């Protein structure tokens, strides 16, 4: 369909287009009106930048993960909902092996043109993982400095490396959206997914939904981020009005639970950006390395488990099918922390070199035991979440959110948080935890210490947890900036917003930025 036709349909509020948008957002007319204006603007921008021609439009939403933070790459469950906030790509077939990008917010996201030959320089086939970890690619990522177009290039590079039919494909695309950037709502992944949707459709490729998700996740390795496929899976499989529980390795939708009536998920932006392509990436990847190091140490000390354990998830009580106390006692096999130079002594030089190549945290130690405890307990919390939603046990979900956020905290209004975190994983405390588990306590109640929140986000959590009607508050996304989410009684949302304005935004001179999340549909083409 020509760009001019998109403009006409959007400006006339074509009935078919309005029906399609309404079904996607499961919401009122305000969102649909906004998207019609967006489509008209994109059509005009496409004609101005690339000329008239047949184009299609693709959408990918932002996402929030209600429970299951930092564990999708370890095989743990995620409990996801897609946002109304999203990225649109209006794309047409371009010159072979060339990507031309234009953003409607060009003052923030400049126009870019990239040749695939340059993007895949040095790739001769074979392992994608080995290619993206070569020094040449890592240096290219470092020089790029996290520009927005890198995520679109990553999508084209990954699909071209995977599918011979895409090797000669070229794309002209206009990109628009309203997912807050570097806020923990997966704006970068949404760009990758929307661009990948455009390429797969326009190039006539056939991919299963599961393979599509995997390729989108692997595309982000190209820009240096080594997470799992949770965000991309949420965007692909989301359902309006529902939270979907995703399992990984293998990827599957475990169940969908309706969002509970009378409650809202309030997301508030801290104003501090955490760009995964900048210094924060080193911290993210270091924490992932802690998981792998801890798992390998445990398997070396307990070789009888090796055939049963591929990922950290497999060591959690529900997967290993052992009492919580037994898993707690395993933590004593782990060092509390390791210096970088000590890691090869524990897991071998080859494994250490592979894991440490993804990041550089200077002289910061690796908090092995506390990170592993967080991961194991978060696996248990995330496994329970969908069932709790289905049973309407909203208060318990809120409580688990608070425990989970405690695992990421770096401060609290009461003070003394650093000391509490250090004590959580001492030998004495782990022995006490094992005893408590033998007396009926669960690892679900243990935060561990992943430590990827910030003092500002912790302050927001403290403000909200003092607000009537707020059941739980936790970090959204990978952390080190971005957003906080809170589970709130619907009638108390305005009060929660007001408390954040007076207690957080105003004292810091920040413009308030909050949104009430309504579960929307997943990615795909916009069909008028």
Coordinates of C-alpha atoms in Angstrom, one line a residue:
X1 CA 0.0 0.0 0.0
X2 CA 1.4 3.4 -0.9
X3 CA 2.4 5.8 1.8
X4 CA -0.2 8.3 0.4
X5 CA -2.9 5.7 1.1
X6 CA -1.7 5.3 4.7
X7 CA -2.0 9.1 5.1
X8 CA -5.5 9.1 3.7
X9 CA -6.7 6.2 5.9
X10 CA -5.2 7.6 9.0
X11 CA -6.5 11.2 8.5
X12 CA -10.0 9.9 7.6
X13 CA -10.0 7.5 10.6
X14 CA -10.9 4.7 8.3
X15 CA -13.2 2.2 10.0
X16 CA -11.1 -0.8 9.3
X17 CA -7.9 0.8 10.6
X18 CA -9.7 2.0 13.7
X19 CA -11.1 -1.5 14.4
X20 CA -7.6 -3.0 14.0
X21 CA -6.0 -0.5 16.4
X22 CA -8.8 -0.8 18.9
X23 CA -8.3 -4.6 19.0
X24 CA -4.6 -4.2 19.5
X25 CA -4.8 -1.8 22.4
X26 CA -8.0 -3.0 24.2
X27 CA -8.4 0.6 25.2
X28 CA -10.3 3.8 24.7
X29 CA -10.3 6.2 21.7
X30 CA -7.4 8.4 22.9
X31 CA -4.7 5.8 22.0
X32 CA -6.3 5.1 18.6
X33 CA -6.5 8.8 17.8
X34 CA -2.8 9.2 18.7
X35 CA -1.8 6.3 16.5
X36 CA -3.7 7.6 13.5
X37 CA -1.9 10.9 13.9
X38 CA 1.4 9.0 14.1
X39 CA 0.6 7.0 11.0
X40 CA -0.2 10.1 9.0
X41 CA 3.0 11.8 10.2
X42 CA 5.1 8.7 9.3
X43 CA 3.6 8.6 5.8
X44 CA 4.5 12.2 5.1
X45 CA 8.0 11.6 6.5
X46 CA 8.5 8.5 4.3
X47 CA 7.5 10.4 1.1
X48 CA 9.8 13.3 2.0
X49 CA 12.8 11.1 2.8
X50 CA 12.4 8.1 0.4
X51 CA 9.7 9.0 -2.1
X52 CA 6.4 7.4 -3.0
X53 CA 6.2 3.7 -3.1
X54 CA 4.5 0.6 -1.5
X55 CA 5.1 0.4 2.3
X56 CA 3.8 -1.7 5.2
X57 CA 3.6 -0.8 8.9
X58 CA 4.8 -2.9 11.8
X59 CA 4.4 -2.5 15.6
X60 CA 6.4 -3.7 18.6
X61 CA 5.3 -2.7 22.1
X62 CA 7.3 -1.9 25.2
X63 CA 6.9 -4.4 28.0
X64 CA 7.0 -4.8 31.8
X65 CA 7.8 -8.0 33.6
X66 CA 5.6 -8.4 36.6
X67 CA 7.8 -11.1 38.1
X68 CA 11.0 -12.8 36.9
X69 CA 13.7 -10.1 36.6
X70 CA 17.2 -11.0 35.5
X71 CA 16.5 -14.7 35.0
X72 CA 15.1 -15.3 31.5
X73 CA 18.6 -16.1 30.3
X74 CA 18.9 -18.6 33.1
X75 CA 15.7 -20.4 32.1
X76 CA 13.4 -18.9 34.7
X77 CA 9.9 -17.8 34.0
X78 CA 8.9 -14.3 33.1
X79 CA 5.4 -12.9 33.7
X80 CA 5.0 -10.2 31.0
X81 CA 2.6 -7.7 29.7
X82 CA 2.9 -5.6 26.6
X83 CA 2.4 -1.8 26.9
X84 CA 0.3 0.5 24.8
X85 CA 3.5 2.5 24.4
X86 CA 5.2 1.1 21.3
X87 CA 7.4 1.5 18.2
X88 CA 6.1 1.7 14.7
X89 CA 8.1 1.0 11.6
X90 CA 6.9 2.1 8.1
X91 CA 9.0 0.1 5.8
X92 CA 9.5 -0.4 2.1
X93 CA 12.0 -2.4 0.0
X94 CA 15.2 -0.5 -0.5
X95 CA 18.5 -0.9 -2.3
X96 CA 20.1 -4.3 -1.9
X97 CA 22.1 -4.8 1.2
X98 CA 21.4 -1.3 2.4
X99 CA 19.5 0.0 5.4
X100 CA 18.2 3.6 5.4
X101 CA 16.6 4.8 8.6
X102 CA 14.7 8.0 9.5
X103 CA 13.1 8.8 12.8
X104 CA 10.2 11.2 13.2
X105 CA 12.1 12.5 16.2
X106 CA 15.2 13.2 14.2
X107 CA 16.5 15.8 16.6
X108 CA 17.1 12.9 19.1
X109 CA 17.6 10.0 16.7
X110 CA 19.4 11.2 13.5
X111 CA 19.0 9.7 10.1
X112 CA 21.3 6.7 9.3
X113 CA 22.4 4.8 6.3
X114 CA 24.4 1.5 6.7
X115 CA 25.7 -1.0 4.2
X116 CA 25.3 -4.6 5.1
X117 CA 28.8 -5.3 3.9
X118 CA 30.1 -3.0 6.6
X119 CA 27.7 -4.3 9.2
X120 CA 28.8 -7.9 8.7
X121 CA 32.5 -7.2 7.9
X122 CA 34.5 -10.2 8.8
X123 CA 31.5 -12.6 9.0
X124 CA 32.2 -15.7 6.9
X125 CA 29.4 -17.9 8.2
X126 CA 29.3 -20.2 11.2
X127 CA 28.7 -19.3 14.8
X128 CA 26.9 -16.0 15.4
X129 CA 28.0 -16.0 19.0
X130 CA 31.7 -16.4 18.1
X131 CA 31.4 -13.6 15.5
X132 CA 29.9 -11.0 17.8
X133 CA 32.5 -11.7 20.5
X134 CA 35.5 -11.1 18.2
X135 CA 37.6 -8.1 19.1
X136 CA 36.8 -6.4 15.7
X137 CA 33.0 -6.5 16.4
X138 CA 33.4 -5.4 20.0
X139 CA 35.5 -2.5 19.0
X140 CA 32.9 -1.5 16.4
X141 CA 30.3 -1.6 19.1
X142 CA 32.4 0.5 21.4
X143 CA 33.0 3.2 18.7
X144 CA 29.3 3.3 17.8
X145 CA 28.5 4.3 21.4
X146 CA 25.0 3.1 21.6
X147 CA 23.4 5.0 18.7
X148 CA 19.7 4.1 18.1
X149 CA 20.3 2.9 14.6
X150 CA 22.6 0.2 15.9
X151 CA 19.6 -1.8 17.0
X152 CA 18.1 -1.7 13.6
X153 CA 21.4 -2.7 12.0
X154 CA 21.6 -5.6 14.4
X155 CA 18.3 -7.0 13.2
X156 CA 19.3 -6.8 9.6
X157 CA 22.7 -8.3 10.3
X158 CA 21.3 -11.2 12.3
X159 CA 18.6 -12.2 9.8
X160 CA 21.1 -11.9 6.9
X161 CA 23.5 -14.1 8.7
X162 CA 20.7 -16.7 9.3
X163 CA 18.8 -16.6 6.1
X164 CA 20.4 -16.7 2.6
X165 CA 17.2 -15.2 1.2
X166 CA 17.8 -12.0 3.2
X167 CA 21.4 -11.5 2.2
X168 CA 20.5 -9.2 -0.7
X169 CA 17.6 -7.5 1.1
X170 CA 17.5 -3.7 1.7
X171 CA 15.1 -1.6 3.8
X172 CA 14.0 2.0 3.8
X173 CA 12.2 2.7 7.1
X174 CA 10.6 5.5 9.0
X175 CA 10.5 4.8 12.8
X176 CA 8.3 6.5 15.4
X177 CA 7.2 5.6 18.9
X178 CA 6.6 6.6 22.5
X179 CA 8.4 3.9 24.6
X180 CA 10.5 5.9 27.1
X181 CA 14.2 5.5 26.2
X182 CA 16.6 3.8 28.6
X183 CA 13.8 3.4 31.1
X184 CA 13.7 -0.3 31.6
X185 CA 10.7 -0.7 29.3
X186 CA 12.6 -2.3 26.4
X187 CA 12.6 0.5 23.9
X188 CA 15.8 -0.9 22.2
X189 CA 14.3 -4.4 22.0
X190 CA 11.1 -2.9 20.5
X191 CA 13.2 -1.3 17.7
X192 CA 14.9 -4.7 17.0
X193 CA 11.6 -6.5 16.9
X194 CA 9.7 -4.0 14.8
X195 CA 12.6 -3.8 12.2
X196 CA 12.8 -7.6 12.2
X197 CA 9.1 -7.9 11.6
X198 CA 9.5 -5.6 8.6
X199 CA 12.5 -7.5 7.1
X200 CA 10.9 -10.9 7.6
X201 CA 7.6 -9.8 6.0
X202 CA 9.0 -7.7 3.1
X203 CA 11.7 -10.3 2.2
X204 CA 9.1 -13.1 2.2
X205 CA 10.9 -15.1 4.9
X206 CA 9.2 -17.8 6.9
X207 CA 10.1 -18.2 10.6
X208 CA 8.3 -19.9 13.4
X209 CA 7.4 -17.5 16.2
X210 CA 9.9 -19.2 18.5
X211 CA 12.7 -18.8 15.9
X212 CA 11.8 -15.2 15.3
X213 CA 12.1 -14.5 19.1
X214 CA 15.5 -16.2 19.3
X215 CA 16.9 -14.3 16.3
X216 CA 15.7 -11.0 17.8
X217 CA 17.4 -11.8 21.1
X218 CA 20.6 -12.9 19.3
X219 CA 20.5 -9.7 17.3
X220 CA 21.1 -7.7 20.4
X221 CA 24.3 -9.5 21.0
X222 CA 25.6 -7.5 18.1
X223 CA 25.3 -4.3 20.2
X224 CA 27.0 -5.9 23.2
X225 CA 24.0 -6.9 25.3
X226 CA 24.0 -10.5 26.5
X227 CA 20.5 -11.0 28.0
X228 CA 17.9 -13.7 27.3
X229 CA 14.8 -13.7 25.0
X230 CA 12.2 -12.6 27.6
X231 CA 11.6 -9.1 26.3
X232 CA 11.3 -10.2 22.7
X233 CA 9.1 -13.2 23.6
X234 CA 6.8 -10.8 25.5
X235 CA 6.5 -8.6 22.5
X236 CA 5.7 -11.6 20.2
X237 CA 3.2 -13.5 22.4
X238 CA 1.5 -10.7 24.4
X239 CA -2.3 -10.7 24.6
X240 CA -4.6 -7.7 25.3
X241 CA -5.8 -7.7 28.9
X242 CA -3.5 -10.5 30.1
X243 CA -0.2 -11.3 31.7
X244 CA 1.6 -14.1 29.9
X245 CA 3.9 -16.5 31.7
X246 CA 6.8 -17.4 29.5
X247 CA 9.1 -20.4 29.9
X248 CA 12.5 -20.6 28.3
X249 CA 14.8 -23.4 27.1
X250 CA 12.6 -24.3 25.4
X251 CA 10.6 -21.1 24.7
X252 CA 6.9 -21.6 25.4
X253 CA 3.9 -19.7 26.7
X254 CA 3.0 -21.5 29.9
X255 CA -0.3 -19.7 30.5
X256 CA -2.1 -16.4 30.2
X257 CA -3.7 -14.9 33.3
X258 CA -6.2 -12.0 33.1
X259 CA -5.1 -8.7 34.8
X260 CA -7.0 -8.4 38.1
X261 CA -10.0 -6.1 38.2
X262 CA -9.6 -3.2 40.6
X263 CA -5.8 -3.0 40.4
X264 CA -3.4 -1.0 38.3
X265 CA 0.3 -1.2 37.4
X266 CA 1.8 2.2 37.8
X267 CA 5.1 2.8 36.1
X268 CA 7.2 5.8 37.1
X269 CA 10.4 6.9 35.4
X270 CA 13.3 7.9 37.7
X271 CA 14.7 10.3 35.1
X272 CA 18.0 8.4 35.3
X273 CA 18.8 6.6 32.0
X274 CA 20.5 3.3 31.9
X275 CA 21.8 2.7 28.4
X276 CA 22.6 -0.9 27.8
X277 CA 25.1 0.2 25.1
X278 CA 27.1 2.4 27.5
X279 CA 28.8 1.7 30.9
X280 CA 25.8 0.0 32.4
X281 CA 26.2 -2.9 29.9
X282 CA 29.4 -3.9 31.8
X283 CA 27.4 -4.3 35.1
X284 CA 24.6 -6.2 33.4
X285 CA 26.9 -8.6 31.8
X286 CA 29.0 -9.0 34.9
X287 CA 25.9 -10.1 36.9
X288 CA 25.1 -12.6 34.2
X289 CA 28.6 -13.9 34.4
X290 CA 28.2 -14.4 38.2
X291 CA 25.3 -16.7 37.5
X292 CA 27.4 -18.9 35.1
X293 CA 30.4 -18.8 37.4
X294 CA 28.3 -19.9 40.4
X295 CA 26.6 -22.7 38.5
X296 CA 29.9 -24.1 37.3
X297 CA 31.4 -24.0 40.7
X298 CA 28.5 -25.9 42.2
X299 CA 28.6 -28.5 39.4
X300 CA 32.3 -29.0 39.9
X301 CA 31.8 -29.5 43.6
X302 CA 28.6 -31.6 43.1
X303 CA 29.4 -33.6 39.9
X304 CA 26.4 -35.9 40.5
X305 CA 24.1 -32.9 39.4
X306 CA 25.8 -32.2 36.1
X307 CA 23.4 -34.4 34.0
X308 CA 20.4 -32.6 35.6
X309 CA 21.6 -29.0 35.4
X310 CA 22.1 -27.0 32.3
X311 CA 21.1 -23.5 33.6
X312 CA 20.8 -21.9 37.0
X313 CA 17.0 -22.5 37.0
X314 CA 17.7 -26.2 37.2
X315 CA 19.2 -25.7 40.7
X316 CA 16.1 -24.1 42.1
X317 CA 14.1 -26.3 44.5
X318 CA 11.0 -26.7 42.2
X319 CA 13.1 -27.8 39.2
X320 CA 15.6 -29.9 41.2
X321 CA 12.7 -31.4 43.2
X322 CA 14.5 -31.1 46.5
X323 CA 13.6 -29.2 49.7
X324 CA 14.4 -25.5 49.9
X325 CA 16.8 -26.2 52.8
X326 CA 19.0 -28.5 50.6
X327 CA 19.4 -25.8 48.0
X328 CA 20.2 -23.2 50.7
X329 CA 22.9 -25.5 52.0
X330 CA 24.4 -25.7 48.5
X331 CA 25.2 -21.9 48.7
X332 CA 27.9 -22.7 51.2
X333 CA 29.8 -24.4 48.3
X334 CA 30.1 -21.0 46.7
X335 CA 32.6 -18.2 47.5
X336 CA 30.9 -15.1 48.8
X337 CA 32.8 -13.1 46.2
X338 CA 35.7 -13.5 43.8
X339 CA 38.2 -11.2 42.3
X340 CA 38.5 -11.3 38.5
X341 CA 41.9 -12.9 38.5
X342 CA 40.6 -15.7 40.8
X343 CA 37.8 -16.9 38.6
X344 CA 39.9 -19.1 36.3
X345 CA 41.1 -21.0 39.4
X346 CA 37.5 -22.0 40.1
X347 CA 36.1 -22.8 36.6
X348 CA 39.1 -23.2 34.3
X349 CA 40.9 -20.7 32.1
X350 CA 38.8 -21.4 28.9
X351 CA 35.4 -20.8 30.6
X352 CA 36.7 -17.8 32.5
X353 CA 38.0 -16.2 29.3
X354 CA 34.7 -16.7 27.6
X355 CA 32.6 -15.3 30.4
X356 CA 34.9 -12.4 31.2
X357 CA 35.1 -11.2 27.6
X358 CA 31.6 -9.7 27.7
X359 CA 32.4 -6.9 30.2
X360 CA 35.0 -4.9 32.0
X361 CA 34.1 -3.8 35.5
X362 CA 37.6 -2.7 36.5
X363 CA 38.5 -4.0 40.0
X364 CA 34.9 -4.6 41.1
X365 CA 34.6 -8.0 42.8
X366 CA 32.1 -10.7 41.6
X367 CA 29.4 -11.2 44.3
X368 CA 28.8 -14.9 43.4
X369 CA 26.8 -16.1 46.3
X370 CA 24.4 -13.2 46.6
X371 CA 23.7 -13.1 42.9
X372 CA 23.0 -16.9 42.8
X373 CA 20.7 -16.6 45.8
X374 CA 18.8 -13.8 44.0
X375 CA 18.5 -15.9 40.8
X376 CA 17.3 -19.1 42.5
X377 CA 14.7 -17.3 44.7
X378 CA 13.5 -15.2 41.7
X379 CA 13.0 -18.4 39.7
X380 CA 10.7 -19.6 42.5
X381 CA 8.8 -16.3 42.7
X382 CA 8.3 -16.1 39.0
X383 CA 7.1 -19.7 38.8
X384 CA 4.2 -18.9 41.3
X385 CA 3.1 -15.6 39.8
X386 CA 0.6 -16.7 37.1
X387 CA -1.1 -19.1 39.5
X388 CA -1.4 -16.3 42.1
X389 CA -2.9 -14.0 39.4
X390 CA -5.4 -16.6 38.4
X391 CA -6.4 -17.1 42.0
X392 CA -6.7 -13.4 42.6
X393 CA -4.0 -13.4 45.3
X394 CA -2.9 -9.9 44.5
X395 CA -1.6 -9.1 48.0
X396 CA 0.9 -12.0 47.8
X397 CA 2.1 -10.8 44.4
X398 CA 2.7 -7.4 45.9
X399 CA 4.7 -8.9 48.8
X400 CA 6.8 -10.9 46.3
X401 CA 7.5 -7.7 44.4
X402 CA 8.8 -6.1 47.5
X403 CA 11.1 -9.1 48.3
X404 CA 12.3 -9.1 44.7
X405 CA 13.1 -5.4 44.8
X406 CA 15.0 -5.8 48.0
X407 CA 17.3 -8.1 46.0
X408 CA 18.2 -5.2 43.7
X409 CA 18.2 -2.4 46.4
X410 CA 21.3 -0.4 47.0
X411 CA 19.7 1.9 49.7
X412 CA 16.6 2.3 51.9
X413 CA 14.9 5.1 53.7
X414 CA 15.8 3.4 57.0
X415 CA 19.5 3.4 56.1
X416 CA 22.1 0.7 56.7
X417 CA 21.2 -1.2 53.5
X418 CA 24.8 -2.0 52.4
X419 CA 25.4 -3.8 55.7
X420 CA 22.2 -5.8 55.4
X421 CA 23.2 -6.9 51.9
X422 CA 26.6 -8.0 53.0
X423 CA 25.2 -10.0 56.0
X424 CA 22.6 -11.8 53.9
X425 CA 25.1 -14.2 52.4
X426 CA 27.6 -14.8 55.1
X427 CA 28.2 -18.4 56.1
X428 CA 26.3 -17.8 59.3
X429 CA 23.3 -16.3 57.6
X430 CA 23.2 -19.1 55.0
X431 CA 23.2 -21.7 57.7
X432 CA 20.5 -19.8 59.5
X433 CA 18.5 -19.7 56.2
X434 CA 18.8 -23.4 55.8
X435 CA 17.5 -24.0 59.3
X436 CA 14.6 -21.7 58.7
X437 CA 13.8 -23.6 55.5
X438 CA 13.7 -26.8 57.4
X439 CA 11.2 -25.2 59.6
X440 CA 8.9 -24.3 56.7
X441 CA 10.3 -21.0 55.3
X442 CA 10.7 -20.7 51.5
X443 CA 13.4 -19.4 49.3
X444 CA 10.6 -17.2 47.8
X445 CA 11.1 -15.0 50.8
X446 CA 14.8 -14.5 50.2
X447 CA 16.0 -11.4 48.2
X448 CA 19.6 -12.3 47.7
X449 CA 21.6 -9.3 46.4
X450 CA 21.7 -8.6 42.7
X451 CA 22.2 -4.9 43.3
X452 CA 21.1 -3.3 40.0
X453 CA 18.7 -0.6 41.5
X454 CA 19.8 3.0 42.2
X455 CA 19.4 5.2 45.2
X456 CA 16.8 7.2 43.3
X457 CA 14.7 4.2 42.3
X458 CA 14.9 2.9 45.9
X459 CA 13.7 6.3 47.1
X460 CA 10.7 6.0 44.8
X461 CA 9.9 2.6 46.1
X462 CA 10.1 3.8 49.7
X463 CA 7.7 6.7 48.9
X464 CA 5.2 4.4 47.3
X465 CA 5.3 1.7 50.0
X466 CA 4.2 4.4 52.5
X467 CA 1.2 5.2 50.3
X468 CA -2.2 3.6 51.1
X469 CA -3.3 1.2 48.5
X470 CA 0.2 0.3 47.2
X471 CA 0.8 -3.4 47.5
X472 CA 4.2 -3.7 46.0
X473 CA 7.0 -1.8 44.2
X474 CA 10.0 -3.0 42.3
X475 CA 12.6 -2.1 39.7
X476 CA 11.5 -2.5 36.1
X477 CA 13.9 -4.0 33.6
X478 CA 17.6 -4.6 33.9
X479 CA 18.1 -1.6 36.2
X480 CA 20.8 0.9 36.9
X481 CA 18.3 3.6 36.1
X482 CA 15.0 3.6 34.3
X483 CA 11.6 2.9 35.9
X484 CA 9.9 1.5 38.9
X485 CA 6.6 -0.3 38.8
X486 CA 4.0 -0.5 41.5
X487 CA 1.0 -2.6 42.1
X488 CA -1.8 -0.2 43.2
X489 CA -5.4 -0.4 44.0
X490 CA -7.1 1.4 41.1
X491 CA -8.7 4.1 43.2
X492 CA -5.4 5.0 44.8
X493 CA -3.4 5.6 41.5
X494 CA -3.9 9.4 41.7
X495 CA -2.7 9.5 45.3
X496 CA 0.4 7.4 44.4
X497 CA 1.2 9.8 41.6
X498 CA 0.7 12.8 43.8
X499 CA 3.1 11.3 46.5
X500 CA 5.7 10.7 43.8
X501 CA 5.4 14.3 42.6
X502 CA 5.7 15.8 46.0
X503 CA 8.3 13.4 47.4
X504 CA 10.4 12.6 44.4
X505 CA 10.0 14.6 41.2
X506 CA 9.5 18.1 42.7
X507 CA 12.5 18.0 45.1
X508 CA 14.7 17.0 42.2
X509 CA 13.4 19.5 39.7
X510 CA 12.1 16.7 37.4
X511 CA 9.0 16.6 35.3
X512 CA 6.7 13.8 36.5
X513 CA 6.7 10.9 34.2
X514 CA 4.3 8.1 35.1
X515 CA 1.9 5.9 33.2
X516 CA -0.7 3.4 34.0
X517 CA 0.0 0.2 32.1
X518 CA -2.9 -1.6 30.4
X519 CA -2.0 -4.9 28.8
X520 CA -1.9 -4.5 25.0
X521 CA -1.4 -6.9 22.1
X522 CA 1.9 -8.2 20.8
X523 CA 4.0 -7.2 17.7
X524 CA 3.0 -7.6 14.1
X525 CA 1.8 -5.7 11.1
X526 CA -0.8 -3.0 11.3
X527 CA -3.6 -4.2 9.0
X528 CA -6.2 -1.6 7.9

